[in-house]
Structures are given as C-alpha cells and as structure tokens.
Coordinates of C-alpha atoms and ligand atoms in Angstrom, one line a residue:
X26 CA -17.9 6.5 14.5
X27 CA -16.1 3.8 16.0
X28 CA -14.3 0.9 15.1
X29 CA -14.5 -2.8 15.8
X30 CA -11.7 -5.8 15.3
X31 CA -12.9 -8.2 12.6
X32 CA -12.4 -11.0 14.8
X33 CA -14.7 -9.8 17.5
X34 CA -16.0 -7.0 19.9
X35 CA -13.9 -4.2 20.1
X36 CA -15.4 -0.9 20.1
X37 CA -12.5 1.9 19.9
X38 CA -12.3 5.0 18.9
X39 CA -10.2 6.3 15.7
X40 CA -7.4 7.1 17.4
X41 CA -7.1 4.8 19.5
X42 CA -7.2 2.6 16.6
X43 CA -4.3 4.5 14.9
X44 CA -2.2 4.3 18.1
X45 CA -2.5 0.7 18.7
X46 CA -2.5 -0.6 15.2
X47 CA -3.6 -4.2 15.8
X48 CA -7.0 -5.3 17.6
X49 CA -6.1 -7.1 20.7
X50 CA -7.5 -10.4 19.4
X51 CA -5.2 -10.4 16.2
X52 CA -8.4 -9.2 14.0
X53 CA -7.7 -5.6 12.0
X54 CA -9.6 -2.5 13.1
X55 CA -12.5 -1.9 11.1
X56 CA -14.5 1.4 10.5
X57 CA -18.3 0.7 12.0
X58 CA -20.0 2.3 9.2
X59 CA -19.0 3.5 5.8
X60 CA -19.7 7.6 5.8
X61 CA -21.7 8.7 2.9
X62 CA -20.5 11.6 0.4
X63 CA -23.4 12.5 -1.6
X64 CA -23.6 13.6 -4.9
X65 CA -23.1 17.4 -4.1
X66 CA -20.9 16.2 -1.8
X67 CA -18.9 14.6 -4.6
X68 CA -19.1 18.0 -6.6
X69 CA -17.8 20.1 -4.2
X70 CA -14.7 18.4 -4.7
X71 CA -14.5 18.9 -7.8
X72 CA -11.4 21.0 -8.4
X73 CA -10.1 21.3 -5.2
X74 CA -6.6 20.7 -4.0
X75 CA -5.5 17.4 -3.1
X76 CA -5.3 18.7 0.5
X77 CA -8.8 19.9 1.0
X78 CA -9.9 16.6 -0.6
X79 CA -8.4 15.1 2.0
X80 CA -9.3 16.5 4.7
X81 CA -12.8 16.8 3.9
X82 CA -12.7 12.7 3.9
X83 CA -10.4 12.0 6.7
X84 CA -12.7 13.9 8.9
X85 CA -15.7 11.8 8.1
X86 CA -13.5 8.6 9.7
X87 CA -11.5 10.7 12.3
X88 CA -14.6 11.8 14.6
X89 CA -12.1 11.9 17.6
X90 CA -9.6 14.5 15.6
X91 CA -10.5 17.9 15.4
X92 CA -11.0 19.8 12.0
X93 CA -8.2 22.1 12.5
X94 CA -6.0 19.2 13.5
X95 CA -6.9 17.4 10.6
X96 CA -6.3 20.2 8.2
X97 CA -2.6 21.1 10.2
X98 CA -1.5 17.5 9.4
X99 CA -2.7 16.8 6.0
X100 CA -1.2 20.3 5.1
X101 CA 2.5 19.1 6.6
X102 CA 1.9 15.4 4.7
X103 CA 1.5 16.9 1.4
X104 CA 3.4 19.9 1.2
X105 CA 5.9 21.5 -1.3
X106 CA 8.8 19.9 0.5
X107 CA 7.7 16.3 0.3
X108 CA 5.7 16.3 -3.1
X109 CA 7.2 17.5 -6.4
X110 CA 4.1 17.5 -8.1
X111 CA 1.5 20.1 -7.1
X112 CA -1.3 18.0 -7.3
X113 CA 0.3 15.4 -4.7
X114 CA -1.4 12.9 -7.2
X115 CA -1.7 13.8 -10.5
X116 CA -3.4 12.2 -13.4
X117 CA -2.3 12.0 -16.9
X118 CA -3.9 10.6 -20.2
X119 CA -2.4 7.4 -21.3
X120 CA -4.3 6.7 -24.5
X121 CA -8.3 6.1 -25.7
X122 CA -10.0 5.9 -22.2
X123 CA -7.0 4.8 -20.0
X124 CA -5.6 7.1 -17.3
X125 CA -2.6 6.9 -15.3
X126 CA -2.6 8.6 -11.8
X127 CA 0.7 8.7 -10.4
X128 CA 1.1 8.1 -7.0
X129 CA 4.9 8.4 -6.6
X130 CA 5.7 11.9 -6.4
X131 CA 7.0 11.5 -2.6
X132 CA 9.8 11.3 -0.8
X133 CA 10.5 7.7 -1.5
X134 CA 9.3 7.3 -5.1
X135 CA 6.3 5.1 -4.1
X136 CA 2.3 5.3 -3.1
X137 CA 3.0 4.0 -0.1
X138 CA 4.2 8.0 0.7
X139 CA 0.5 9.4 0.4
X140 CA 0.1 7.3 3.5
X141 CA 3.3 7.0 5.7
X142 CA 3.7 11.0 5.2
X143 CA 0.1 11.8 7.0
X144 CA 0.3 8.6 9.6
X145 CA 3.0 10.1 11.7
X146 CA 0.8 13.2 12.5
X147 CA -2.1 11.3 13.2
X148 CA 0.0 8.9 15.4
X149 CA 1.3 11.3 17.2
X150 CA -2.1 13.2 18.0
X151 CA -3.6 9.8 18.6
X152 CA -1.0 9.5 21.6
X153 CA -1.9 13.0 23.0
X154 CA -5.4 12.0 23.1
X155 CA -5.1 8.9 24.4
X156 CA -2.6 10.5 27.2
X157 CA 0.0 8.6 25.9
X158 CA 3.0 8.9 27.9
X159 CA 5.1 5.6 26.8
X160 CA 7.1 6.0 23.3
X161 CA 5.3 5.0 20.3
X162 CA 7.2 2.6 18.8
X163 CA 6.3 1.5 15.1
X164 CA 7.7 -2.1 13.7
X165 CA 7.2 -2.4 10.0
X166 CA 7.4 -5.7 7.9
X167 CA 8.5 -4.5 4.5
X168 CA 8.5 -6.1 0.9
X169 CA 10.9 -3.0 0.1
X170 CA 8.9 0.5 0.1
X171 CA 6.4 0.9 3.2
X172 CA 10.2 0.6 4.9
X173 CA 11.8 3.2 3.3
X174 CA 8.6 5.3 3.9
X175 CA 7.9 4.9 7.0
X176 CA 11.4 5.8 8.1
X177 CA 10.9 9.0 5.9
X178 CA 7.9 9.7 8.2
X179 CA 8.8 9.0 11.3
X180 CA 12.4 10.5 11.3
X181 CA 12.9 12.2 14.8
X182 CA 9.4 13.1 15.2
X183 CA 9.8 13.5 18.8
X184 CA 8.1 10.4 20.7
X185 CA 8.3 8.1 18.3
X186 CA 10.6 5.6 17.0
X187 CA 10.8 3.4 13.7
X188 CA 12.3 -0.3 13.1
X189 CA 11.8 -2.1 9.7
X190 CA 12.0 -5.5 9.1
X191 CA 12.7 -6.6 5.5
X192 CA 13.4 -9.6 3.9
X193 CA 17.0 -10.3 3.2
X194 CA 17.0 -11.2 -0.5
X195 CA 13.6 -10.3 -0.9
X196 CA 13.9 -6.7 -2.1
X197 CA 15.7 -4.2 -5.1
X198 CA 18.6 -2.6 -4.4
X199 CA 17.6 0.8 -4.6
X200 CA 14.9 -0.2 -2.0
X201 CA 17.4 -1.5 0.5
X202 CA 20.0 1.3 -0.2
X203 CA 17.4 3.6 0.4
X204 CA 15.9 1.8 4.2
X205 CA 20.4 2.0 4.5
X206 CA 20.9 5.0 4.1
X207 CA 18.1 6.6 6.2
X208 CA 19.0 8.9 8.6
X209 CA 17.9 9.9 12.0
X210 CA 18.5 9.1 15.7
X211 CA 15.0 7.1 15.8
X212 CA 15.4 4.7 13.2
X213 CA 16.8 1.2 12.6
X214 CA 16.8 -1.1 10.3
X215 CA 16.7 -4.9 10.4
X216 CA 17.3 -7.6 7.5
X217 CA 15.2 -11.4 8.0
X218 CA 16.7 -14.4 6.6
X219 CA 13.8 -15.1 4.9
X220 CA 10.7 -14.3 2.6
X221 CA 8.2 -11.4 3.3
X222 CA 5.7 -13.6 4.8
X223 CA 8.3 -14.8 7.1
X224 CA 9.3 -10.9 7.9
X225 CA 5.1 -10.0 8.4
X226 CA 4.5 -13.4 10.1
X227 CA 7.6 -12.4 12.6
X228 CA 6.1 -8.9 13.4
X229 CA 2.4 -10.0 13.6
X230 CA 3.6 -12.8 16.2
X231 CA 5.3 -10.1 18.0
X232 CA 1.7 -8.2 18.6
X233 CA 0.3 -10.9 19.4
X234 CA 2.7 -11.5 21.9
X235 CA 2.2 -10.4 25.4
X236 CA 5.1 -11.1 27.0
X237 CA 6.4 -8.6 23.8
X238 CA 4.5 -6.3 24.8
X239 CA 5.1 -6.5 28.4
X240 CA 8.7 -6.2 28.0
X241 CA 8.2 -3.1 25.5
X242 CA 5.8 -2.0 28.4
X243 CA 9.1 -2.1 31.1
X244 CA 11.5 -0.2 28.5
X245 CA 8.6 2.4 28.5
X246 CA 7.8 1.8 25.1
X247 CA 4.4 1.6 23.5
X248 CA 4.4 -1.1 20.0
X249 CA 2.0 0.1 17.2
X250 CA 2.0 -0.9 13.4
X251 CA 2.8 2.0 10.4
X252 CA 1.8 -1.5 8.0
X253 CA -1.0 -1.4 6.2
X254 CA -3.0 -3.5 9.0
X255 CA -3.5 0.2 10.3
X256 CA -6.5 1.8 9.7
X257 CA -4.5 5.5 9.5
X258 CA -2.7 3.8 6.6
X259 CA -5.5 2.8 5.0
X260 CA -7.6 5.7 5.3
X261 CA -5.5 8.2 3.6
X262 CA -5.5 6.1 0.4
X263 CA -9.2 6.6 0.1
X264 CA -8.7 10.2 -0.6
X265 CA -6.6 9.5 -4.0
X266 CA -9.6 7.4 -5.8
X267 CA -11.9 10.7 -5.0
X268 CA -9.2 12.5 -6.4
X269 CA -9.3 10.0 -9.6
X270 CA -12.4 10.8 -9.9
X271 CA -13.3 14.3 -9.7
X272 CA -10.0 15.0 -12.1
X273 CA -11.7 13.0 -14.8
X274 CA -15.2 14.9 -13.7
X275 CA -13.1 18.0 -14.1
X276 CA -11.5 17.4 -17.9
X277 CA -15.0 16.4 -19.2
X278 CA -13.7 12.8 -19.6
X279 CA -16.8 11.2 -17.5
X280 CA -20.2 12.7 -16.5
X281 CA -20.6 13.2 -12.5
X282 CA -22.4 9.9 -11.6
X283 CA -21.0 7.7 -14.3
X284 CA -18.7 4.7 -13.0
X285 CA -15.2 4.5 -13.7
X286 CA -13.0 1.2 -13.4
X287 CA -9.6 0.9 -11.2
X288 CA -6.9 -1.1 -11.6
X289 CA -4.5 -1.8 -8.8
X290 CA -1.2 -3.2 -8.3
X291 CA -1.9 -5.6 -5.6
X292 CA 0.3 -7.3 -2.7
X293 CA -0.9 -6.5 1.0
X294 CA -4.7 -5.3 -0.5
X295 CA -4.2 -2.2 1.5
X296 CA -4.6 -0.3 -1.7
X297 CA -6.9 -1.9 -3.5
X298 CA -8.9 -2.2 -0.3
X299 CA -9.0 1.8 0.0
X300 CA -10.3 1.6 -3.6
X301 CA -13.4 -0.7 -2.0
X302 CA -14.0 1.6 1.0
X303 CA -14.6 4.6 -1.6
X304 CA -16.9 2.6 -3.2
X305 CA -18.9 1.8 -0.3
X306 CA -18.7 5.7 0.5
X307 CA -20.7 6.5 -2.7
X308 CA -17.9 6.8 -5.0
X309 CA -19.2 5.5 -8.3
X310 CA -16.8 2.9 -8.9
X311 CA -17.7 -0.3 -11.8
X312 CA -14.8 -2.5 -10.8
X313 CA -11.7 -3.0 -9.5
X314 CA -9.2 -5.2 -11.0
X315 CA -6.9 -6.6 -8.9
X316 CA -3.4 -7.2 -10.7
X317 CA -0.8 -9.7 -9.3
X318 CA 2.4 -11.0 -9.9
X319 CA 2.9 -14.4 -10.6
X320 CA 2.3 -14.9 -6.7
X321 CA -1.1 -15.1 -8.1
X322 CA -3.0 -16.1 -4.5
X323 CA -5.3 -13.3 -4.8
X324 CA -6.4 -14.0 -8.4
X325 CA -6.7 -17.5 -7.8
X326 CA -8.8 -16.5 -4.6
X327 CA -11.2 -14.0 -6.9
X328 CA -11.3 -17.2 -9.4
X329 CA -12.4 -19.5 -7.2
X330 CA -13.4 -18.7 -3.9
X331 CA -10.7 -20.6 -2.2
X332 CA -7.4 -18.4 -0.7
X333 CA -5.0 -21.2 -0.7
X334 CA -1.6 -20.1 0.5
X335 CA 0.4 -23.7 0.3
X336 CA 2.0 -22.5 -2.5
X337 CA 5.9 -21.6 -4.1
X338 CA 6.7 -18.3 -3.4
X339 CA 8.2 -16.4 -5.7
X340 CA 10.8 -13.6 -6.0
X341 CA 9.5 -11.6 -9.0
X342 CA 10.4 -8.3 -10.4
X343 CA 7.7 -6.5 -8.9
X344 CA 8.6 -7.2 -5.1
X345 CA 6.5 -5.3 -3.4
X346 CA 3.5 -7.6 -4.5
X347 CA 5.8 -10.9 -3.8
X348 CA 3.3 -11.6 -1.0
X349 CA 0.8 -14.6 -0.4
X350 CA -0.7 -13.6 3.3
X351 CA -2.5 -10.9 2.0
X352 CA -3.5 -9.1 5.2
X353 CA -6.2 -6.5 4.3
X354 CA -8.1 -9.1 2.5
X355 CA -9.2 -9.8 6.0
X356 CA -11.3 -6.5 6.1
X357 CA -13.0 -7.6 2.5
X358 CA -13.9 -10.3 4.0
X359 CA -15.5 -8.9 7.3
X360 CA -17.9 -6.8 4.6
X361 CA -18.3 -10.1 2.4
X362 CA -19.2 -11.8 5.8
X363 CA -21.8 -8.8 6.5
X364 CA -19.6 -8.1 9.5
X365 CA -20.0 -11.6 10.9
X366 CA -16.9 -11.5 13.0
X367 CA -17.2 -15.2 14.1
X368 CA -16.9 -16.2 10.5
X369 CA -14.1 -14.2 10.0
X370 CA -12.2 -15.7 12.9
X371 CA -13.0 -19.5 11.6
X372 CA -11.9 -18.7 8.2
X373 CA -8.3 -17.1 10.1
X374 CA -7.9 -20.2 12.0
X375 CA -7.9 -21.7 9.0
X376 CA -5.3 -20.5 7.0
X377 CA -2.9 -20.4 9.8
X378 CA -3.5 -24.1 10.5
X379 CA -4.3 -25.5 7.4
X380 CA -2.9 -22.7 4.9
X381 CA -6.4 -22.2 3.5
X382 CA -9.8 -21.4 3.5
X383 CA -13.2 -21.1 1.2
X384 CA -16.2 -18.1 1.1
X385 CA -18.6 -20.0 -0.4
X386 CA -20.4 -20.0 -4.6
X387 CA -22.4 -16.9 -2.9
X388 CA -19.8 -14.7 -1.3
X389 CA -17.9 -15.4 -4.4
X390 CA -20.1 -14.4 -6.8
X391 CA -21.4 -11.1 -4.9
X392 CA -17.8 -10.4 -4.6
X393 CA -16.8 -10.7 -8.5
X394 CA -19.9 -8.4 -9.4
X395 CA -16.9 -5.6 -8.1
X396 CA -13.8 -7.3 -8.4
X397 CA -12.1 -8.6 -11.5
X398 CA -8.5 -10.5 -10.8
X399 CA -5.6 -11.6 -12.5
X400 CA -1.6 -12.0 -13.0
X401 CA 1.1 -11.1 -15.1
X402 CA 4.3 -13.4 -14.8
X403 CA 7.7 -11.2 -15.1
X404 CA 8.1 -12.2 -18.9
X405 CA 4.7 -10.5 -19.4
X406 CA 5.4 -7.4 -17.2
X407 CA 8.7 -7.0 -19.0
X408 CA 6.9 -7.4 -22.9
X409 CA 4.4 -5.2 -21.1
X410 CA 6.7 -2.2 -20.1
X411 CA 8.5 -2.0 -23.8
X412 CA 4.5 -2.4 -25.1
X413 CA 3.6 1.0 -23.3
X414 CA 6.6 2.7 -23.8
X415 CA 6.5 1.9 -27.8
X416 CA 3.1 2.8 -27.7
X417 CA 2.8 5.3 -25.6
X418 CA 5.7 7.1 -24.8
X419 CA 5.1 6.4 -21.0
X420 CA 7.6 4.3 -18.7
X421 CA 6.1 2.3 -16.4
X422 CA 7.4 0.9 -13.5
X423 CA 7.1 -2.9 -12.7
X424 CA 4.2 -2.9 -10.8
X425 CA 2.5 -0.7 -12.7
X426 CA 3.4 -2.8 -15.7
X427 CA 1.6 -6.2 -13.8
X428 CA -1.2 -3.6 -13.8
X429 CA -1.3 -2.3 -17.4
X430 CA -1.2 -6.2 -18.4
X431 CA -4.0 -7.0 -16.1
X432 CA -6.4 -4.5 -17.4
X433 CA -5.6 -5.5 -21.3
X434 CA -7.0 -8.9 -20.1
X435 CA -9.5 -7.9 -18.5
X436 CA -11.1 -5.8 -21.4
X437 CA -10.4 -8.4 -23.9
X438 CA -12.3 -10.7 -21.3
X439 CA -15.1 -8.8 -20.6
X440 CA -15.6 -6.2 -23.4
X441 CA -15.8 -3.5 -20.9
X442 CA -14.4 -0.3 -22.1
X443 CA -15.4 2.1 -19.3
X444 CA -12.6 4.4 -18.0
X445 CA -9.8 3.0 -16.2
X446 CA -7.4 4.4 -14.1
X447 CA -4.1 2.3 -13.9
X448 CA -2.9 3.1 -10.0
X449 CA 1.0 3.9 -10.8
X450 CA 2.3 3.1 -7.3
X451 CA 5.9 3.6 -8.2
X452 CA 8.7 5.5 -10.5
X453 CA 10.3 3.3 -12.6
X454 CA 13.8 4.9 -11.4
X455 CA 13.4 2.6 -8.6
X456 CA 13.6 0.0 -10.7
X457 CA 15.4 1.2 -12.7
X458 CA 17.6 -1.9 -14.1
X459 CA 14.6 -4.3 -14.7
X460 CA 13.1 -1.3 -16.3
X461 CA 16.1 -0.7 -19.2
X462 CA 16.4 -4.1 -19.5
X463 CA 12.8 -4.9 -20.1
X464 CA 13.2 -1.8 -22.7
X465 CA 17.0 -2.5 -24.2
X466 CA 17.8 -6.4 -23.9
X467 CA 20.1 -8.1 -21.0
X468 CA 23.3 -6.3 -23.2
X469 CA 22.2 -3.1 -22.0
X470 CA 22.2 -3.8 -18.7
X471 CA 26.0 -5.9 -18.2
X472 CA 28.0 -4.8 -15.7
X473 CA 25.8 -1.7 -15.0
X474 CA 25.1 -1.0 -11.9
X475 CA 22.0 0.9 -10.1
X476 CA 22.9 4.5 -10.7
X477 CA 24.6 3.8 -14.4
X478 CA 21.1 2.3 -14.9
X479 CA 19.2 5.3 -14.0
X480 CA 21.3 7.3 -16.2
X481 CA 20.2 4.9 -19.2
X482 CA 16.4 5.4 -18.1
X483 CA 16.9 9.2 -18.0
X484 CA 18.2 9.0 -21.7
X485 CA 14.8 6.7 -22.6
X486 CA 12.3 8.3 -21.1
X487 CA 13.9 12.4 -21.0
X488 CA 12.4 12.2 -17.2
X489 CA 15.1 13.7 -15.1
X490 CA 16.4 11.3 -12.5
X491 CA 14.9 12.0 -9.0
X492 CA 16.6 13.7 -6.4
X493 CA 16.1 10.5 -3.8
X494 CA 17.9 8.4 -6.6
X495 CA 20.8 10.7 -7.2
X496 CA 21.4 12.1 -3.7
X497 CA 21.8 7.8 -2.4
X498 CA 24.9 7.5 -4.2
X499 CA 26.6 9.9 -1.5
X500 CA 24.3 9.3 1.6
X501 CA 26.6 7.7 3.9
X502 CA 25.3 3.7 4.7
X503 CA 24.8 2.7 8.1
X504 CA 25.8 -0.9 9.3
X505 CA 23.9 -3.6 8.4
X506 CA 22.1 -6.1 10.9
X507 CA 20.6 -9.7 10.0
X508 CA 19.1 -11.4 11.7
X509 CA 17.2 -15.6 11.9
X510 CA 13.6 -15.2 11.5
X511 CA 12.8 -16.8 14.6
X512 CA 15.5 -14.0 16.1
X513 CA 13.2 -10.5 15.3
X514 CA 12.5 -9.7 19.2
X515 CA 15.8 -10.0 20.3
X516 CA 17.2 -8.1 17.7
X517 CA 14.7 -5.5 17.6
X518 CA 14.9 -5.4 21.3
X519 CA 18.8 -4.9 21.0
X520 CA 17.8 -1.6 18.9
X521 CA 15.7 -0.1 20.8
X522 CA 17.7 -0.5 23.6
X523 CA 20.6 1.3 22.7
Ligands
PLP628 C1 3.1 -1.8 -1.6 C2 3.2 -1.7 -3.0 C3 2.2 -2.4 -3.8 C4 1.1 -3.2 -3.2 O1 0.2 -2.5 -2.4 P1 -0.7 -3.2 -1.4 O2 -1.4 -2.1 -0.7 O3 0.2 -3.9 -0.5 O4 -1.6 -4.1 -2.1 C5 2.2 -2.2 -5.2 N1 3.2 -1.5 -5.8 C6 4.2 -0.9 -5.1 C7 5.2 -0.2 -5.8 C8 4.2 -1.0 -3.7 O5 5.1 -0.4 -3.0

C-alpha cells in the first residue's frame, strides 16, 4: 500500500508518511486503498486483546513495518504501565441500547493517548527505515490534550524531540498544568497569544515553509507532525471502533453483521475520521454522529454543504473541540471527491482565501446517508452532564457530554434506535470544576480551586481521583514562555536550540 497527498501526486510509503507528517504540497497523506477485513476476518477478533486487535489492523496499513515490529510497539503503547484498564478501551453499558467506551484510561486522561502512546514507536522505526540520521523533531498545535500527550510519548525517546504550541487562554487548567509540568530533557512547551486556529495555522505555515525547514535542516533537525494531520495518529484510532464492535458481538448485544451507530466528540475530525476509515474497511457501521460544541462549523457543514469558517469563535467548556479549521475533514473530502485531488486543492484555496467553500446537493447528500451532525451549546452540555449522572449514575466529561446531547437529538430526529456507542474521549477529572459545577450549582465551586474540585468529583461519582491528577499538585512547574502568534519560529527555534 502506499499513500498519496490529497492535493496531488505523491506516492510514499507508510513510513515515510509517518516520518514526515505533512505532504510536501500542504495536502494530508492519504491511505491508497482501504484494506478489507472480511467477515471471518471480523470474528477472529472477537475476544481478543486490545493489542492483538491492533496489530492485526495496523499491519494491513503499515506494509513497510514488519509484523514483529508492529506487535513490539503496540505491546510498549498499551501496556500495564500506561493503561489502568486492562482492556486499554473498555466498554461499559450506559442504559437501553447506549454504550460508553472509554477511551481515557492513559497517561494523560484523554483518547488522544491510544494514539500519541503507539506514534512515537512508529516514528522512530519510520526514521530507521528511512535512514534517518537528522533528529526527528515533532511541533504540535494543541487545543489542550494532544499536547500533554504527545509530551507523554515522546519523553526522551532517544532521537526525538517534542515542542507544543497551545493557545494561551484557550485551554483548562489542568490541561496546561499538566503540558507544565512535563518532564524530560526533549521537551518544551510554548503558549500563542491567540486562538487554536491561530496556534495550528502558525505550525502548518511553518511546514509549509521551506526556509523553516531549511534552517531545521542546518541545526540537523528533521520537522514532522505528532497532530492528527499524521496518518500514524490516525491509524491507531481505527483499531478502537473494531474493538466497539467485537465487545458488543461478544456480550450478545448485536448479531455479527448488524450495524451499530457512533457518536463522536468532534474538533480536528481525526477521530471521527478513524470511525469512517473502519467503515470503509468493512466494519458495519450505520452512522456516525458528529457532535460539536457550539463552534458548530462542522454541523453547519453536514447541514448544508457549505464549510464556512468566517465565523466567532468561541471559548467553550469543551476546549478541545473549540476549533473551526477542521483539518481531517480534508481526507473526507478526498473520498467524497472520489480521490479527485484537483478538487480538493480548489476547495483548499478556498477556504484560505475566502474562508469557505461548497461540495455540492450530491456530495452532500451521499455524505449524510453516513453522517448525522449537530451541537450542544455549554448550557446544554452542562444540563446534559447532571441529566446522565441523575439518570445514570455515570459522570461524563464535557466532551463527552456535547456527545451524549448530540445523540438524544439525533434519535428524537430520526427514530433510529440502533446501538450507539458514545466515544468517551476524556475523564471528567480533567475537568473537573465545570464538571461539579454542572452537577452542584456555581456555590459549589467558589473559591475552589482545581484539586479541591477533584476532591468534590471523587465524593459524586466514588471514582478515585487519578494518579496524573493527584501527583500534578507536587510535580515541580517549569517556566513558562509566550509568545506573538506571528513569533512561533523564532521561539520554537530558541528551544530547540538550547
Ligand atoms: C481532541 C479531542 C476531541 C476532538 O477529537 P478530534 O479528533 O480532534 O475530532 C474531543 N474530545 C477530547 C477530550 C479531545 O481531547
């Protein structure tokens, strides 16, 4: 298999795709063909570990990596150590035909784990294959927990470095204690003045840029993405729908063959996006329902056709979703293109110069026969967290919440009660302040702060605080450096430099 850029010709191979991140034209790396898993290949993984699910589908993508490779790295991703759930992504019952599968049993409390935990390994084979010699440096733009995570991940692994951008104001507390108090000689940490567009924007423009890359090139460095934009991000979170799956296969909940419905948090549509690329493996998926915030681009987009991003932006409670560039939509709409890369490129150019552009009544409608879209504003994520937890017993997190609401709507729209599995992409102890007010009033919540918070969510909800939460009250934080948005390379060159 190899991959192509959706704004053109590139043919790569999967590592090399891994290592460099970003197509040299500024398109995404696309897989050139969707591998099949048949129905016995479907059984098969039926009650097997989490692990040997995944390596049995990261192989199919990753001709370049040997088995044994594959199987080493996916074993160190998702071991004992990092997960504190044996099934790396467990699913519970939430009530009639709604499941939860919680994907934040990592070391930073967030989904984005499954994926920043495996990349490293694959990054770092990628640049033994590829006969690397240069340092593989990784810039992240974060809205708060692909930061944290891939710091977590890349943490003195030996030829590597990792610098995260994140937006000033734009993310919780917890999150930016956590990117603050990471440790490690590799790492550094970098707050924009400015929005999470602005902090993307900045680092796309900077791999786009080849004077960037020449001077990276002269401090023997080598740039590559650990955002979603990477195709070794996104391929890991296929496994976790296949895992969905087979679990509800498994408990007798569904019939093998019969479809299920996903709903997914969405900012980025990395995840989401994952959720499609299952689909298009075989996976028998109904629809996904893709739940925003009230940065509601992408339901507006699945309403109408027309991704319009000349819009407010707004700072929610849900921040990892506060996005309105949407940067894997770009590999939907390669597929909804049928691959026409040209197309693709017309409708980039423009949204960067006119902030918008339209598919078209077809592409539209072809596209809503699998996706469903819609928001919840932070009044309704709020009602929606002390809903589930009177109902059910369950604490959800805010994105999770924007999720939950989402998928009420949508079966009150459509009548369709076909399982659904709610995509829990993060513990509600990283939120945990929105969370106990949401559940107890503002009065609750005066003059707490983060950790006093957490305490009130462990009495709630009689789920012990997480170790990552109590532990950053003593973690030592490192200084912190701001910088202008149109001041990234400088300051990111300052880092690495030193
Ligand atoms: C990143 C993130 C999302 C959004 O995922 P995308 O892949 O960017 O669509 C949702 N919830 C949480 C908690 C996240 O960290």
């Amino acid at each position: 298999m190899s991959f192509f850029s959706t704004r053109g010709g590139a043919c790569v191979t999967a590592s090399q795709s891994i290592l460099w991140g970003l197509a040299k034209d500024g398109g995404l790396y696309v897989p050139s063909m969707f591998p099949q898993l048949s129905p016995e290949r479907l059984a098969a993984l039926c009650g097997t570990s989490y692990q040997n699910q995944a390596a049995r589908i990261l192989r199919d993508f990753l001709e370049d990596y040997s088995i044994a490779e594959i199987e080493e790295a996916v074993n160190s991703a998702y071991s004992a150590d990092a997960f504190d759930h044996e099934d790396i992504a467990p699913v519970r019952h939430l009530s009639d035909n709604t499941y939860v599968m919680e994907l934040f049993h990592g070391p930073t409390l967030a989904f984005k784990d499954i994926a920043l935990n495996l990349l490293p390994h694959l990054i770092r084979l990628a640049a033994e294959k590829n006969e690397e010699k240069r340092e593989v440096s990784i810039v992240v733009a974060t809205s708060g927990d692909t930061g944290k995570a891939a710091l977590e991940g890349f943490k003195d692994v030996p030829g590597t470095s990792c610098s995260v951008f994140y937006p000033a104001d734009g993310v919780s507390k917890v999150q930016e204690l956590q990117m603050n108090t990471t440790g490690g000689g590799n790492t550094h940490v970098i707050a924009v003045k400015g929005n999470f567009d602005d902090t993307q924007t900045g680092v796309k423009k900077l791999f786009n840029d080849a004077d960037f890359h020449t001077k990276m090139d002269e401090m023997g460095c080598l740039p590559s993405s650990a955002n979603s934009i990477n195709f070794g991000r996104l391929a890991p979170q296929v496994v976790y729908y296949f895992t969905a799956y087979t679990n509800l296969v498994q408990r007798g909940v569904i019939r093998m063959g019969q479809s299920i419905n996903f709903v997914v948090p969405t900012g980025n549509f990395g995840d989401i996006l994952a959720g499609y690329y299952a689909k298009q493996m075989g996976l028998p998926i109904n629809r996904l329902i893709c739940a925003s915030n009230r940065n509601n681009v992408l339901s507006d987009f699945f309403t109408d056709g027309t991704y319009y991003t000349h819009r407010t932006f707004f700072k929610t409670m849900s921040p990892s979703m506060d996005i309105l560039i949407s940067s894997n939509l770009e590999r939907l709409l390669y597929e909804s293109a049928d691959r026409d890369s040209s197309l693709v490129k017309t409708w980039m150019e423009q949204l960067t110069d006119c902030g918008s552009f339209s598919i078209g009544a077809q592409r539209l409608s072809d596209l809503q026969k699998t996706f469903w879209a819609d928001f919840a504003d932070d009044t309704m994520t709020s009602d929606e967290i002390k809903l589930i937890h009177e109902r059910n017993r369950y604490v959800l997190d805010p994105h999770t919440a924007v999720a939950s609401y989402v998928l009420e709507k949508y079966r009150d729209a459509t009548n369709d009660h076909t399982p659904a599995v709610l995509i829990a992409t993060a513990s509600p102890y990283k939120f945990a302040e929105d969370v106990v007010r949401s559940l107890l009033g503002d009065e609750a919540v005066k003059g707490l702060d983060a950790f006093d918070c957490a305490k009130k969510l462990e009495e709630i909800s009689g789920v012990p605080i997480p170790k990552q939460i109590a532990e950053l009250h003593d973690l030592p934080i490192r200084s912190q450096i701001v910088c202008e948005k149109d001041d990234m390379e400088t300051a990111l060159l300052a880092q690495l430099k030193k």
